[in-house]
XYZ file of C-alpha atoms in Angstrom:
120
model
C 25.455 -31.325 140.013
C 28.186 -29.893 142.184
C 27.767 -28.910 145.826
C 28.185 -25.240 144.838
C 25.116 -25.452 142.545
C 22.951 -26.764 145.396
C 23.498 -23.609 147.467
C 21.085 -20.686 147.138
C 21.448 -17.156 148.581
C 18.186 -15.960 150.124
C 17.353 -12.707 151.839
C 14.087 -12.055 153.587
C 12.384 -8.681 153.119
C 10.367 -7.656 156.153
C 7.231 -5.516 156.072
C 9.105 -2.348 157.051
C 11.562 -2.735 154.143
C 14.469 -4.062 156.221
C 16.151 -7.346 155.353
C 17.321 -10.487 157.112
C 20.271 -12.038 155.340
C 21.305 -12.931 152.764
C 21.916 -16.439 154.027
C 23.145 -19.484 152.106
C 20.842 -22.514 152.067
C 20.933 -25.922 150.469
C 18.208 -26.144 147.809
C 16.665 -29.173 149.576
C 15.704 -27.062 152.649
C 11.935 -26.717 153.101
C 9.923 -23.538 153.579
C 9.035 -24.715 157.105
C 12.761 -24.766 157.955
C 13.165 -21.260 156.523
C 10.333 -20.035 158.750
C 12.066 -21.478 161.819
C 15.262 -19.631 160.845
C 13.318 -16.386 160.427
C 11.824 -16.767 163.912
C 15.232 -17.414 165.471
C 16.855 -14.433 163.674
C 13.919 -12.019 164.059
C 15.092 -8.521 165.151
C 14.248 -7.873 168.805
C 13.297 -4.218 168.176
C 10.247 -5.002 165.995
C 6.770 -4.358 167.424
C 5.240 -7.524 165.968
C 7.228 -10.734 166.046
C 6.357 -14.273 165.011
C 6.153 -16.914 167.734
C 5.488 -20.062 165.681
C 6.074 -20.959 162.005
C 2.355 -20.613 161.216
C 2.639 -16.894 162.088
C 4.970 -16.467 159.080
C 3.927 -16.331 155.443
C 6.706 -16.399 152.828
C 6.001 -14.926 149.419
C 8.209 -15.466 146.377
C 7.304 -14.203 142.911
C 3.825 -13.277 144.120
C 3.019 -16.737 145.477
C 2.537 -17.767 149.100
C 4.874 -20.699 149.669
C 3.695 -23.950 151.245
C 5.613 -25.376 154.216
C 6.381 -28.615 152.373
C 7.974 -26.925 149.335
C 11.756 -26.992 148.967
C 13.856 -24.044 147.883
C 14.484 -25.832 144.590
C 10.718 -25.871 143.943
C 10.469 -22.125 144.727
C 13.206 -21.017 142.307
C 12.411 -18.746 139.396
C 14.433 -18.407 136.180
C 15.893 -15.121 137.523
C 17.310 -16.803 140.624
C 19.562 -18.897 138.367
C 21.366 -15.854 136.946
C 24.990 -15.483 138.073
C 25.349 -13.282 141.142
C 21.639 -13.216 141.861
C 19.851 -14.676 144.830
C 16.279 -14.947 145.949
C 14.345 -12.337 147.898
C 11.400 -13.705 149.801
C 8.886 -11.346 151.339
C 7.861 -12.044 154.918
C 4.353 -11.371 156.172
C 3.711 -11.818 159.878
C 0.228 -12.754 160.935
C 0.358 -13.708 164.614
C -2.287 -16.111 165.838
C -3.345 -13.660 168.576
C -4.272 -11.014 166.003
C -6.159 -13.609 163.953
C -8.160 -14.680 166.984
C -9.053 -11.086 167.900
C -10.114 -10.183 164.355
C -12.200 -13.361 164.025
C -13.915 -12.569 167.310
C -14.740 -9.045 166.145
C -16.336 -10.455 162.982
C -18.347 -12.978 165.006
C -19.551 -10.273 167.417
C -20.875 -8.048 164.661
C -24.667 -8.089 164.210
C -25.690 -10.110 161.230
C -27.587 -8.326 158.488
C -30.688 -9.924 157.125
C -31.927 -8.959 153.735
C -35.614 -9.433 153.054
C -36.873 -9.429 149.516
C -40.496 -9.172 148.584
C -41.774 -10.157 145.197
C -45.144 -9.637 143.594
C -46.266 -12.271 141.134
C -48.736 -11.038 138.570
């Protein structure tokens, strides 16, 4: 396999429809490394921005990618077509928002359902 075949073009589609990239990556790069690149290149004008890699979810072909996966493991048959690259969707879920939403759920009163049965 030549060095040229090991390189993959990836662009990241943000929630508002804008893109980061495309960037060229070696196919042995992991998803965790991609997340770090996204954080470092994140546009400063966005309201919500990721702080740590766990704030970022990458989705490719409808699947949430695991941090340990390599780009080679994420490829689809369409990404091998000449002139095509990969588009990964980026979902930001900051830890602060998670903590607030979990607290709201915990603070809600718990419903209790009581059933009564009559045995004949």
